[in-house]
Amino acid sequence: MPPSVFIPPPTVESAVAILDVRSDLLLPEPEDARFFRVVNAGFRQKRKQVANSLAAELSLPKSEVTAWLTAAEIDPMRRAQTLTVAEWVALTRACPSTIAS
């Protein structure tokens, strides 16, 4: 909405976002904790390759993390912000269930 529709007019533009809630889950509920642990670890270190971030944050050998990424068909040299939600889901499925703990 343009600033002119507000009183007093703000110095920024605003927008309305409409979100549709998915009825189907990308992962079964028990895997939620592992998904969020993996995504959080991937984004914890800025400007790092996803393999390095995951290895450092999960305290695991880089070779193990690289194997998960390869199994999920993700280039280990990519950065976390370039992965799609579907790729994060694939990565979560490729890593062991012990990651959630």
PDB file of C-alpha atoms in Angstrom:
ATOM      1  CA  MET A   1       0.000   0.000   0.000  1.00  0.00           C
ATOM      2  CA  PRO A   2       1.274   3.485  -0.725  1.00  0.00           C
ATOM      3  CA  PRO A   3       2.231   5.686   2.232  1.00  0.00           C
ATOM      4  CA  SER A   4      -0.584   8.124   1.328  1.00  0.00           C
ATOM      5  CA  VAL A   5      -3.278   5.727   2.642  1.00  0.00           C
ATOM      6  CA  PHE A   6      -1.956   6.084   6.205  1.00  0.00           C
ATOM      7  CA  ILE A   7      -2.180   9.013   8.611  1.00  0.00           C
ATOM      8  CA  PRO A   8       0.477  10.098   9.221  1.00  0.00           C
ATOM      9  CA  PRO A   9       2.089   8.715   6.075  1.00  0.00           C
ATOM     10  CA  PRO A  10       5.088   6.479   6.896  1.00  0.00           C
ATOM     11  CA  THR A  11       8.427   6.856   5.184  1.00  0.00           C
ATOM     12  CA  VAL A  12       8.327   3.231   4.006  1.00  0.00           C
ATOM     13  CA  GLU A  13       6.096   1.280   1.629  1.00  0.00           C
ATOM     14  CA  SER A  14       4.045  -1.591   3.033  1.00  0.00           C
ATOM     15  CA  ALA A  15       2.677  -4.768   1.530  1.00  0.00           C
ATOM     16  CA  VAL A  16       0.243  -7.510   2.426  1.00  0.00           C
ATOM     17  CA  ALA A  17       1.294 -11.131   2.156  1.00  0.00           C
ATOM     18  CA  ILE A  18      -1.200 -13.951   1.939  1.00  0.00           C
ATOM     19  CA  LEU A  19       0.068 -17.326   3.108  1.00  0.00           C
ATOM     20  CA  ASP A  20      -1.605 -20.601   2.293  1.00  0.00           C
ATOM     21  CA  VAL A  21      -1.146 -23.338   4.869  1.00  0.00           C
ATOM     22  CA  ARG A  22      -0.181 -26.646   3.323  1.00  0.00           C
ATOM     23  CA  SER A  23      -2.412 -29.551   4.208  1.00  0.00           C
ATOM     24  CA  ASP A  24       0.272 -32.078   3.292  1.00  0.00           C
ATOM     25  CA  LEU A  25       3.473 -32.213   5.324  1.00  0.00           C
ATOM     26  CA  LEU A  26       6.853 -32.278   3.615  1.00  0.00           C
ATOM     27  CA  LEU A  27       8.172 -34.479   6.424  1.00  0.00           C
ATOM     28  CA  PRO A  28       6.394 -36.637   8.977  1.00  0.00           C
ATOM     29  CA  GLU A  29       5.996 -34.832  12.301  1.00  0.00           C
ATOM     30  CA  PRO A  30       8.629 -36.905  14.159  1.00  0.00           C
ATOM     31  CA  GLU A  31      11.252 -35.648  11.681  1.00  0.00           C
ATOM     32  CA  ASP A  32      10.532 -31.954  12.369  1.00  0.00           C
ATOM     33  CA  ALA A  33      13.205 -31.670  15.064  1.00  0.00           C
ATOM     34  CA  ARG A  34      15.877 -33.117  12.776  1.00  0.00           C
ATOM     35  CA  PHE A  35      14.816 -30.837   9.901  1.00  0.00           C
ATOM     36  CA  PHE A  36      15.065 -27.694  12.026  1.00  0.00           C
ATOM     37  CA  ARG A  37      18.368 -28.842  13.562  1.00  0.00           C
ATOM     38  CA  VAL A  38      19.875 -29.364  10.103  1.00  0.00           C
ATOM     39  CA  VAL A  39      18.560 -26.061   8.704  1.00  0.00           C
ATOM     40  CA  ASN A  40      19.670 -24.144  11.800  1.00  0.00           C
ATOM     41  CA  ALA A  41      23.157 -25.664  11.579  1.00  0.00           C
ATOM     42  CA  GLY A  42      23.342 -24.803   7.892  1.00  0.00           C
ATOM     43  CA  PHE A  43      22.634 -21.122   8.520  1.00  0.00           C
ATOM     44  CA  ARG A  44      24.668 -20.643  11.721  1.00  0.00           C
ATOM     45  CA  GLN A  45      27.861 -19.596   9.941  1.00  0.00           C
ATOM     46  CA  LYS A  46      27.466 -16.756   7.487  1.00  0.00           C
ATOM     47  CA  ARG A  47      29.024 -16.912   4.034  1.00  0.00           C
ATOM     48  CA  LYS A  48      30.226 -20.493   4.485  1.00  0.00           C
ATOM     49  CA  GLN A  49      29.731 -23.461   2.236  1.00  0.00           C
ATOM     50  CA  VAL A  50      26.918 -25.648   3.526  1.00  0.00           C
ATOM     51  CA  ALA A  51      29.231 -28.635   4.096  1.00  0.00           C
ATOM     52  CA  ASN A  52      31.534 -26.554   6.301  1.00  0.00           C
ATOM     53  CA  SER A  53      28.665 -25.023   8.278  1.00  0.00           C
ATOM     54  CA  LEU A  54      26.994 -28.359   8.936  1.00  0.00           C
ATOM     55  CA  ALA A  55      30.240 -30.100   9.899  1.00  0.00           C
ATOM     56  CA  ALA A  56      31.215 -27.331  12.323  1.00  0.00           C
ATOM     57  CA  GLU A  57      27.796 -26.854  13.912  1.00  0.00           C
ATOM     58  CA  LEU A  58      26.983 -30.565  14.217  1.00  0.00           C
ATOM     59  CA  SER A  59      30.554 -31.448  15.339  1.00  0.00           C
ATOM     60  CA  LEU A  60      30.900 -34.060  12.622  1.00  0.00           C
ATOM     61  CA  PRO A  61      33.601 -34.899  10.086  1.00  0.00           C
ATOM     62  CA  LYS A  62      33.203 -32.962   6.860  1.00  0.00           C
ATOM     63  CA  SER A  63      33.454 -36.233   4.913  1.00  0.00           C
ATOM     64  CA  GLU A  64      30.299 -37.531   6.636  1.00  0.00           C
ATOM     65  CA  VAL A  65      28.375 -34.331   5.913  1.00  0.00           C
ATOM     66  CA  THR A  66      29.600 -34.346   2.313  1.00  0.00           C
ATOM     67  CA  ALA A  67      28.256 -37.896   1.943  1.00  0.00           C
ATOM     68  CA  TRP A  68      24.775 -36.725   3.087  1.00  0.00           C
ATOM     69  CA  LEU A  69      24.859 -33.799   0.689  1.00  0.00           C
ATOM     70  CA  THR A  70      25.925 -36.047  -2.171  1.00  0.00           C
ATOM     71  CA  ALA A  71      23.160 -38.544  -1.310  1.00  0.00           C
ATOM     72  CA  ALA A  72      20.669 -35.657  -1.430  1.00  0.00           C
ATOM     73  CA  GLU A  73      22.140 -34.544  -4.793  1.00  0.00           C
ATOM     74  CA  ILE A  74      23.341 -31.220  -3.344  1.00  0.00           C
ATOM     75  CA  ASP A  75      26.719 -29.716  -4.222  1.00  0.00           C
ATOM     76  CA  PRO A  76      28.634 -29.459  -0.896  1.00  0.00           C
ATOM     77  CA  MET A  77      30.182 -26.178  -2.072  1.00  0.00           C
ATOM     78  CA  ARG A  78      26.831 -24.371  -2.225  1.00  0.00           C
ATOM     79  CA  ARG A  79      25.807 -21.871   0.414  1.00  0.00           C
ATOM     80  CA  ALA A  80      22.834 -22.492   2.723  1.00  0.00           C
ATOM     81  CA  GLN A  81      20.796 -19.598   1.328  1.00  0.00           C
ATOM     82  CA  THR A  82      20.822 -21.157  -2.155  1.00  0.00           C
ATOM     83  CA  LEU A  83      19.112 -24.399  -1.082  1.00  0.00           C
ATOM     84  CA  THR A  84      15.379 -24.760  -1.661  1.00  0.00           C
ATOM     85  CA  VAL A  85      12.996 -26.110   0.965  1.00  0.00           C
ATOM     86  CA  ALA A  86      12.802 -29.340  -1.051  1.00  0.00           C
ATOM     87  CA  GLU A  87      16.605 -29.650  -0.920  1.00  0.00           C
ATOM     88  CA  TRP A  88      16.620 -29.115   2.864  1.00  0.00           C
ATOM     89  CA  VAL A  89      13.997 -31.870   3.130  1.00  0.00           C
ATOM     90  CA  ALA A  90      16.120 -34.191   0.963  1.00  0.00           C
ATOM     91  CA  LEU A  91      19.171 -33.412   3.093  1.00  0.00           C
ATOM     92  CA  THR A  92      17.221 -34.122   6.288  1.00  0.00           C
ATOM     93  CA  ARG A  93      16.183 -37.489   4.881  1.00  0.00           C
ATOM     94  CA  ALA A  94      19.809 -38.261   3.960  1.00  0.00           C
ATOM     95  CA  CYS A  95      21.215 -37.597   7.436  1.00  0.00           C
ATOM     96  CA  PRO A  96      20.923 -40.020  10.365  1.00  0.00           C
ATOM     97  CA  SER A  97      18.045 -39.743  12.821  1.00  0.00           C
ATOM     98  CA  THR A  98      20.524 -39.132  15.670  1.00  0.00           C
ATOM     99  CA  ILE A  99      21.010 -35.546  14.428  1.00  0.00           C
ATOM    100  CA  ALA A 100      17.811 -34.352  16.122  1.00  0.00           C
ATOM    101  CA  SER A 101      19.174 -35.070  19.585  1.00  0.00           C
TER     102      SER A 101
END
